[in-house]
Amino acid sequence: LNLSPRELRAFRRVKFLGCGSAYYVGQIGAQMIEDLARIPADAEPASEFRYRNPIIEPDTLYVVVSQSGETADTAFAVLEIKRKGGTVIGAVNVVGSTIAREVDGGIYLHAGPEIAVASTKALTNMAMAFGMLALHLGRLHDLSYADGERISNALKAIPEQIQAILDSEPAIAAIAQRVAKAENAFFIGRVRQYPVAREGAQKLKEISYVHAEAYPTSELKHGPLALIDPAMLTVAVVPDDELASRNIAAVEQVRARGGEVVAITHEAVEFGTIAIERIVVPKTEPELDPILLIIPTQLLAYHAALVLGHDVDKPRNLAKSVTVE
Ligand code: BG6
């Protein structure tokens, strides 16, 4: 990071900036930092940043997120931060790329070359890197040794757990048959899982061209519930955490209006007699759950696109690396 423990401790705020999936995974990173380091953190689209004449604070750590390291909107955000004297680090996959060269320090993801336009493995590696960054910042603040060890052990187990999800791909592919038939879909998730829902909706739009929107689960009753009927599919992210009963109640409300539900969930979550399709992922520590819950959303989009006969690597109208404004 090119920052000493003393310099890192001085930051009172963390802001993530990225575009598309890199922005959504930044939201995941911000939540991890708030959870583990108890430093206020948020994410915003890098594409908007310089146009709103942002206030660059010396005690904010800016984290730019980019697979390619060449996304123009993100590179301009870096320039804006540097022009105003801010400290900016990068989470970048491509070694030696423009953004990697401009930042003050950072994390190389080493995810290997990513060919498909829609980011997948780079995104997972970004989320892992943010887990490690949050752990690091946490240990500089009030995260106990024991809690640090709990997170560190959980991070080490993640690759094996991802493999378990990949092993369940045929079951996810079967559910994707239903997703492919949908014309519209909602993705819902609460707090840590809201960015998972956003990324899930984005992936479905990008590669299967099924219209999808994400909402925080708690917002359902404040508007989108009006659209629920048998033609509207809902993908609900329902982890085994302190909000499970509230999430289950939301799923029940969707079912009561005839909406079909696919739940991305953990083994321990009981839906009772509520009729839904379940995709079960392995449980990790609550702060890290999004890393695993996001993977079935990618597989759903991938298999829905295959069913519909689309090119999953090169979706229409999109480029892998948007190097112009
Ligand atoms: C979009 C891609 O154009 O750019 C997304 O379709 C990607 O997949 C986003 O997440 C940001 O790209 P990068 O290279 O800056 O991470």
GROMACS .gro file of C-alpha atoms and ligand atoms in nm:
model
  341
    1LEU     CA    1   0.000   0.000   0.000
    2ASN     CA    2   0.305   0.227   0.040
    3LEU     CA    3   0.148   0.351   0.365
    4SER     CA    4   0.291   0.294   0.712
    5PRO     CA    5   0.066   0.178   0.997
    6ARG     CA    6   0.081   0.532   1.137
    7GLU     CA    7  -0.027   0.685   0.804
    8LEU     CA    8  -0.304   0.429   0.763
    9ARG     CA    9  -0.437   0.490   1.112
   10ALA     CA   10  -0.473   0.860   1.039
   11PHE     CA   11  -0.745   0.806   0.776
   12ARG     CA   12  -1.089   0.877   0.915
   13ARG     CA   13  -1.285   0.774   0.607
   14VAL     CA   14  -1.250   0.537   0.310
   15LYS     CA   15  -1.406   0.595  -0.031
   16PHE     CA   16  -1.416   0.335  -0.308
   17LEU     CA   17  -1.448   0.442  -0.671
   18GLY     CA   18  -1.507   0.217  -0.970
   19CYS     CA   19  -1.739   0.166  -1.266
   20GLY     CA   20  -2.003  -0.102  -1.315
   21SER     CA   21  -1.912  -0.421  -1.133
   22ALA     CA   22  -1.602  -0.253  -0.989
   23TYR     CA   23  -1.834   0.002  -0.822
   24TYR     CA   24  -2.064  -0.265  -0.679
   25VAL     CA   25  -1.772  -0.461  -0.538
   26GLY     CA   26  -1.648  -0.133  -0.393
   27GLN     CA   27  -1.974  -0.118  -0.199
   28ILE     CA   28  -1.895  -0.464  -0.065
   29GLY     CA   29  -1.548  -0.342   0.035
   30ALA     CA   30  -1.689  -0.034   0.207
   31GLN     CA   31  -1.922  -0.248   0.417
   32MET     CA   32  -1.634  -0.481   0.510
   33ILE     CA   33  -1.427  -0.184   0.627
   34GLU     CA   34  -1.715  -0.044   0.831
   35ASP     CA   35  -1.774  -0.390   0.982
   36LEU     CA   36  -1.415  -0.481   1.063
   37ALA     CA   37  -1.233  -0.149   1.105
   38ARG     CA   38  -1.529   0.066   1.212
   39ILE     CA   39  -1.412   0.346   0.981
   40PRO     CA   40  -1.690   0.521   0.785
   41ALA     CA   41  -1.666   0.397   0.426
   42ASP     CA   42  -1.870   0.421   0.110
   43ALA     CA   43  -1.848   0.370  -0.266
   44GLU     CA   44  -1.953   0.581  -0.558
   45PRO     CA   45  -1.940   0.549  -0.937
   46ALA     CA   46  -1.605   0.680  -1.063
   47SER     CA   47  -1.786   0.793  -1.379
   48GLU     CA   48  -1.973   1.064  -1.183
   49PHE     CA   49  -1.696   1.165  -0.948
   50ARG     CA   50  -1.510   1.450  -1.114
   51TYR     CA   51  -1.826   1.610  -1.251
   52ARG     CA   52  -1.965   1.686  -0.908
   53ASN     CA   53  -1.657   1.885  -0.804
   54PRO     CA   54  -1.586   1.642  -0.519
   55ILE     CA   55  -1.444   1.759  -0.188
   56ILE     CA   56  -1.112   1.577  -0.152
   57GLU     CA   57  -1.031   1.531   0.214
   58PRO     CA   58  -0.674   1.472   0.334
   59ASP     CA   59  -0.795   1.221   0.594
   60THR     CA   60  -0.990   1.010   0.342
   61LEU     CA   61  -0.825   0.707   0.186
   62TYR     CA   62  -0.946   0.679  -0.175
   63VAL     CA   63  -0.948   0.329  -0.325
   64VAL     CA   64  -0.994   0.300  -0.701
   65VAL     CA   65  -1.107  -0.036  -0.833
   66SER     CA   66  -1.039  -0.152  -1.187
   67GLN     CA   67  -0.975  -0.487  -1.352
   68SER     CA   68  -0.818  -0.339  -1.665
   69GLY     CA   69  -0.656  -0.037  -1.503
   70GLU     CA   70  -0.752   0.148  -1.822
   71THR     CA   71  -1.111   0.260  -1.762
   72ALA     CA   72  -1.107   0.631  -1.850
   73ASP     CA   73  -1.372   0.737  -1.599
   74THR     CA   74  -1.176   0.573  -1.316
   75ALA     CA   75  -0.843   0.714  -1.438
   76PHE     CA   76  -0.996   1.066  -1.441
   77ALA     CA   77  -1.115   1.015  -1.084
   78VAL     CA   78  -0.754   0.933  -0.988
   79LEU     CA   79  -0.632   1.255  -1.154
   80GLU     CA   80  -0.898   1.459  -0.973
   81ILE     CA   81  -0.795   1.314  -0.635
   82LYS     CA   82  -0.426   1.370  -0.703
   83ARG     CA   83  -0.479   1.723  -0.833
   84LYS     CA   84  -0.646   1.809  -0.503
   85GLY     CA   85  -0.376   1.642  -0.294
   86GLY     CA   86  -0.564   1.329  -0.184
   87THR     CA   87  -0.416   0.984  -0.120
   88VAL     CA   88  -0.534   0.718  -0.362
   89ILE     CA   89  -0.456   0.350  -0.376
   90GLY     CA   90  -0.567   0.102  -0.641
   91ALA     CA   91  -0.710  -0.248  -0.656
   92VAL     CA   92  -0.607  -0.333  -1.009
   93ASN     CA   93  -0.564  -0.656  -1.202
   94VAL     CA   94  -0.350  -0.558  -1.499
   95VAL     CA   95   0.010  -0.500  -1.392
   96GLY     CA   96   0.163  -0.177  -1.525
   97SER     CA   97  -0.171  -0.039  -1.649
   98THR     CA   98  -0.246   0.336  -1.652
   99ILE     CA   99  -0.430   0.340  -1.319
  100ALA     CA  100  -0.173   0.114  -1.153
  101ARG     CA  101   0.098   0.360  -1.253
  102GLU     CA  102  -0.091   0.671  -1.137
  103VAL     CA  103  -0.193   0.563  -0.785
  104ASP     CA  104   0.012   0.616  -0.469
  105GLY     CA  105   0.010   0.245  -0.387
  106GLY     CA  106  -0.224  -0.047  -0.398
  107ILE     CA  107  -0.306  -0.411  -0.440
  108TYR     CA  108  -0.249  -0.611  -0.757
  109LEU     CA  109  -0.523  -0.872  -0.783
  110HIS     CA  110  -0.324  -1.132  -0.980
  111ALA     CA  111  -0.648  -1.288  -1.105
  112GLY     CA  112  -0.491  -1.372  -1.439
  113PRO     CA  113  -0.610  -1.235  -1.774
  114GLU     CA  114  -0.985  -1.180  -1.782
  115ILE     CA  115  -1.123  -1.213  -2.134
  116ALA     CA  116  -1.502  -1.196  -2.101
  117VAL     CA  117  -1.648  -0.845  -2.101
  118ALA     CA  118  -1.849  -0.903  -1.784
  119SER     CA  119  -1.611  -0.918  -1.489
  120THR     CA  120  -1.621  -1.243  -1.293
  121LYS     CA  121  -1.300  -1.376  -1.143
  122ALA     CA  122  -1.150  -1.027  -1.115
  123LEU     CA  123  -1.457  -0.924  -0.919
  124THR     CA  124  -1.419  -1.217  -0.678
  125ASN     CA  125  -1.053  -1.129  -0.631
  126MET     CA  126  -1.144  -0.765  -0.565
  127ALA     CA  127  -1.383  -0.878  -0.291
  128MET     CA  128  -1.110  -1.099  -0.141
  129ALA     CA  129  -0.859  -0.813  -0.154
  130PHE     CA  130  -1.106  -0.587   0.027
  131GLY     CA  131  -1.155  -0.855   0.292
  132MET     CA  132  -0.779  -0.847   0.348
  133LEU     CA  133  -0.767  -0.465   0.341
  134ALA     CA  134  -1.052  -0.447   0.593
  135LEU     CA  135  -0.875  -0.701   0.813
  136HIS     CA  136  -0.553  -0.499   0.792
  137LEU     CA  137  -0.726  -0.171   0.876
  138GLY     CA  138  -0.927  -0.346   1.146
  139ARG     CA  139  -0.614  -0.473   1.321
  140LEU     CA  140  -0.476  -0.116   1.314
  141HIS     CA  141  -0.787  -0.008   1.499
  142ASP     CA  142  -1.006  -0.206   1.736
  143LEU     CA  143  -1.038  -0.550   1.577
  144SER     CA  144  -0.914  -0.798   1.838
  145TYR     CA  145  -0.648  -1.058   1.769
  146ALA     CA  146  -0.913  -1.331   1.803
  147ASP     CA  147  -1.150  -1.160   1.559
  148GLY     CA  148  -0.861  -1.101   1.321
  149GLU     CA  149  -0.781  -1.470   1.332
  150ARG     CA  150  -1.148  -1.556   1.275
  151ILE     CA  151  -1.150  -1.346   0.955
  152SER     CA  152  -0.807  -1.462   0.841
  153ASN     CA  153  -0.902  -1.829   0.877
  154ALA     CA  154  -1.230  -1.767   0.694
  155LEU     CA  155  -1.048  -1.593   0.404
  156LYS     CA  156  -0.814  -1.891   0.371
  157ALA     CA  157  -1.112  -2.128   0.341
  158ILE     CA  158  -1.284  -1.928   0.065
  159PRO     CA  159  -1.114  -2.086  -0.241
  160GLU     CA  160  -1.234  -2.432  -0.135
  161GLN     CA  161  -1.584  -2.297  -0.071
  162ILE     CA  162  -1.589  -2.135  -0.416
  163GLN     CA  163  -1.498  -2.473  -0.562
  164ALA     CA  164  -1.798  -2.624  -0.380
  165ILE     CA  165  -2.026  -2.366  -0.547
  166LEU     CA  166  -1.873  -2.440  -0.887
  167ASP     CA  167  -1.933  -2.811  -0.823
  168SER     CA  168  -2.305  -2.734  -0.780
  169GLU     CA  169  -2.319  -2.568  -1.123
  170PRO     CA  170  -2.560  -2.823  -1.280
  171ALA     CA  171  -2.825  -2.739  -1.019
  172ILE     CA  172  -2.777  -2.366  -1.080
  173ALA     CA  173  -2.794  -2.423  -1.456
  174ALA     CA  174  -3.132  -2.597  -1.409
  175ILE     CA  175  -3.268  -2.295  -1.221
  176ALA     CA  176  -3.125  -2.065  -1.492
  177GLN     CA  177  -3.370  -2.228  -1.736
  178ARG     CA  178  -3.647  -2.053  -1.543
  179VAL     CA  179  -3.451  -1.728  -1.523
  180ALA     CA  180  -3.407  -1.732  -1.901
  181LYS     CA  181  -3.785  -1.738  -1.945
  182ALA     CA  182  -3.834  -1.424  -1.736
  183GLU     CA  183  -3.887  -1.090  -1.905
  184ASN     CA  184  -3.826  -0.897  -1.586
  185ALA     CA  185  -3.654  -0.979  -1.263
  186PHE     CA  186  -3.593  -0.817  -0.926
  187PHE     CA  187  -3.279  -0.890  -0.729
  188ILE     CA  188  -3.316  -0.812  -0.362
  189GLY     CA  189  -3.069  -0.818  -0.075
  190ARG     CA  190  -3.028  -0.640   0.252
  191VAL     CA  191  -2.731  -0.439   0.388
  192ARG     CA  192  -2.419  -0.649   0.305
  193GLN     CA  193  -2.615  -0.830   0.037
  194TYR     CA  194  -2.755  -0.524  -0.143
  195PRO     CA  195  -2.441  -0.489  -0.359
  196VAL     CA  196  -2.469  -0.863  -0.432
  197ALA     CA  197  -2.821  -0.798  -0.564
  198ARG     CA  198  -2.696  -0.501  -0.769
  199GLU     CA  199  -2.419  -0.705  -0.925
  200GLY     CA  200  -2.658  -0.996  -0.991
  201ALA     CA  201  -2.904  -0.769  -1.172
  202GLN     CA  202  -2.621  -0.609  -1.369
  203LYS     CA  203  -2.484  -0.943  -1.485
  204LEU     CA  204  -2.826  -1.068  -1.592
  205LYS     CA  205  -2.889  -0.750  -1.793
  206GLU     CA  206  -2.543  -0.749  -1.948
  207ILE     CA  207  -2.520  -1.100  -2.080
  208SER     CA  208  -2.871  -1.246  -2.100
  209TYR     CA  209  -3.052  -0.917  -2.184
  210VAL     CA  210  -3.324  -1.003  -1.934
  211HIS     CA  211  -3.441  -0.681  -1.772
  212ALA     CA  212  -3.338  -0.686  -1.407
  213GLU     CA  213  -3.335  -0.429  -1.128
  214ALA     CA  214  -3.193  -0.448  -0.779
  215TYR     CA  215  -3.356  -0.318  -0.463
  216PRO     CA  216  -3.265  -0.332  -0.099
  217THR     CA  217  -3.505  -0.595   0.038
  218SER     CA  218  -3.638  -0.343   0.288
  219GLU     CA  219  -3.745  -0.113   0.001
  220LEU     CA  220  -3.968  -0.375  -0.160
  221LYS     CA  221  -4.277  -0.266   0.030
  222HIS     CA  222  -4.206   0.100  -0.048
  223GLY     CA  223  -4.275   0.067  -0.420
  224PRO     CA  224  -4.155  -0.228  -0.627
  225LEU     CA  225  -4.398  -0.468  -0.460
  226ALA     CA  226  -4.660  -0.313  -0.691
  227LEU     CA  227  -4.495  -0.491  -0.984
  228ILE     CA  228  -4.496  -0.838  -0.830
  229ASP     CA  229  -4.716  -1.084  -1.015
  230PRO     CA  230  -4.663  -1.433  -1.162
  231ALA     CA  231  -4.464  -1.284  -1.451
  232MET     CA  232  -4.207  -1.112  -1.226
  233LEU     CA  233  -3.920  -1.327  -1.105
  234THR     CA  234  -3.744  -1.233  -0.781
  235VAL     CA  235  -3.393  -1.346  -0.693
  236ALA     CA  236  -3.361  -1.298  -0.317
  237VAL     CA  237  -3.029  -1.312  -0.134
  238VAL     CA  238  -3.109  -1.458   0.208
  239PRO     CA  239  -2.803  -1.538   0.419
  240ASP     CA  240  -2.808  -1.708   0.756
  241ASP     CA  241  -2.759  -1.390   0.960
  242GLU     CA  242  -2.939  -1.166   1.205
  243LEU     CA  243  -3.174  -1.041   0.929
  244ALA     CA  244  -3.283  -1.384   0.802
  245SER     CA  245  -3.635  -1.370   0.950
  246ARG     CA  246  -3.697  -1.027   0.792
  247ASN     CA  247  -3.571  -1.152   0.457
  248ILE     CA  248  -3.790  -1.461   0.477
  249ALA     CA  249  -4.090  -1.238   0.551
  250ALA     CA  250  -4.014  -1.039   0.233
  251VAL     CA  251  -3.995  -1.362   0.030
  252GLU     CA  252  -4.332  -1.459   0.177
  253GLN     CA  253  -4.479  -1.126   0.062
  254VAL     CA  254  -4.356  -1.188  -0.292
  255ARG     CA  255  -4.498  -1.541  -0.294
  256ALA     CA  256  -4.831  -1.415  -0.154
  257ARG     CA  257  -4.864  -1.201  -0.469
  258GLY     CA  258  -4.790  -1.493  -0.698
  259GLY     CA  259  -4.428  -1.398  -0.772
  260GLU     CA  260  -4.174  -1.674  -0.827
  261VAL     CA  261  -3.866  -1.665  -0.606
  262VAL     CA  262  -3.514  -1.801  -0.641
  263ALA     CA  263  -3.335  -1.771  -0.307
  264ILE     CA  264  -2.956  -1.764  -0.284
  265THR     CA  265  -2.915  -1.877   0.070
  266HIS     CA  266  -2.741  -2.088   0.335
  267GLU     CA  267  -2.828  -2.439   0.448
  268ALA     CA  268  -2.953  -2.325   0.790
  269VAL     CA  269  -3.215  -2.084   0.652
  270GLU     CA  270  -3.558  -2.243   0.675
  271PHE     CA  271  -3.831  -2.124   0.445
  272GLY     CA  272  -4.089  -2.367   0.587
  273THR     CA  273  -4.373  -2.421   0.343
  274ILE     CA  274  -4.289  -2.121   0.123
  275ALA     CA  275  -4.249  -2.259  -0.229
  276ILE     CA  276  -3.922  -2.134  -0.376
  277GLU     CA  277  -3.617  -2.252  -0.566
  278ARG     CA  278  -3.311  -2.262  -0.340
  279ILE     CA  279  -2.946  -2.219  -0.431
  280VAL     CA  280  -2.743  -2.306  -0.123
  281VAL     CA  281  -2.390  -2.169  -0.079
  282PRO     CA  282  -2.138  -2.253   0.195
  283LYS     CA  283  -2.139  -2.030   0.501
  284THR     CA  284  -1.842  -1.815   0.591
  285GLU     CA  285  -1.811  -1.538   0.850
  286PRO     CA  286  -2.099  -1.285   0.811
  287GLU     CA  287  -1.862  -1.004   0.705
  288LEU     CA  288  -1.738  -1.218   0.414
  289ASP     CA  289  -2.067  -1.379   0.305
  290PRO     CA  290  -2.103  -1.154  -0.004
  291ILE     CA  291  -1.788  -1.306  -0.160
  292LEU     CA  292  -1.961  -1.643  -0.185
  293LEU     CA  293  -2.322  -1.528  -0.235
  294ILE     CA  294  -2.225  -1.332  -0.546
  295ILE     CA  295  -2.099  -1.636  -0.737
  296PRO     CA  296  -2.437  -1.803  -0.803
  297THR     CA  297  -2.563  -1.470  -0.946
  298GLN     CA  298  -2.284  -1.489  -1.204
  299LEU     CA  299  -2.363  -1.851  -1.283
  300LEU     CA  300  -2.734  -1.776  -1.317
  301ALA     CA  301  -2.663  -1.498  -1.568
  302TYR     CA  302  -2.412  -1.715  -1.752
  303HIS     CA  303  -2.646  -2.012  -1.791
  304ALA     CA  304  -2.948  -1.794  -1.872
  305ALA     CA  305  -2.742  -1.635  -2.152
  306LEU     CA  306  -2.642  -1.978  -2.282
  307VAL     CA  307  -3.006  -2.096  -2.282
  308LEU     CA  308  -3.099  -1.786  -2.480
  309GLY     CA  309  -2.815  -1.844  -2.727
  310HIS     CA  310  -2.620  -1.528  -2.649
  311ASP     CA  311  -2.244  -1.481  -2.664
  312VAL     CA  312  -2.156  -1.477  -2.293
  313ASP     CA  313  -1.808  -1.339  -2.353
  314LYS     CA  314  -1.898  -1.051  -2.584
  315PRO     CA  315  -2.237  -0.900  -2.501
  316ARG     CA  316  -2.381  -0.658  -2.753
  317ASN     CA  317  -2.301  -0.287  -2.719
  318LEU     CA  318  -2.039  -0.337  -2.446
  319ALA     CA  319  -1.660  -0.326  -2.444
  320LYS     CA  320  -1.425  -0.490  -2.199
  321SER     CA  321  -1.234  -0.178  -2.130
  322VAL     CA  322  -1.397   0.162  -2.182
  323THR     CA  323  -1.098   0.385  -2.247
  324VAL     CA  324  -1.301   0.687  -2.362
  325GLU     CA  325  -1.550   0.904  -2.174
  326BG6     C1  326  -1.748  -0.220  -1.787
  326BG6     C2  327  -1.740  -0.371  -1.795
  326BG6     O1  328  -1.751  -0.158  -1.909
  326BG6     O2  329  -1.638  -0.174  -1.711
  326BG6     C3  330  -1.752  -0.426  -1.654
  326BG6     O3  331  -1.846  -0.420  -1.875
  326BG6     C4  332  -1.642  -0.368  -1.568
  326BG6     O4  333  -1.742  -0.566  -1.655
  326BG6     C5  334  -1.639  -0.216  -1.577
  326BG6     O5  335  -1.666  -0.406  -1.433
  326BG6     C6  336  -1.513  -0.157  -1.513
  326BG6     O6  337  -1.399  -0.206  -1.580
  326BG6     P1  338  -1.261  -0.212  -1.508
  326BG6     O7  339  -1.163  -0.267  -1.607
  326BG6     O8  340  -1.226  -0.070  -1.471
  326BG6     O9  341  -1.276  -0.298  -1.386
   0.00000   0.00000   0.00000
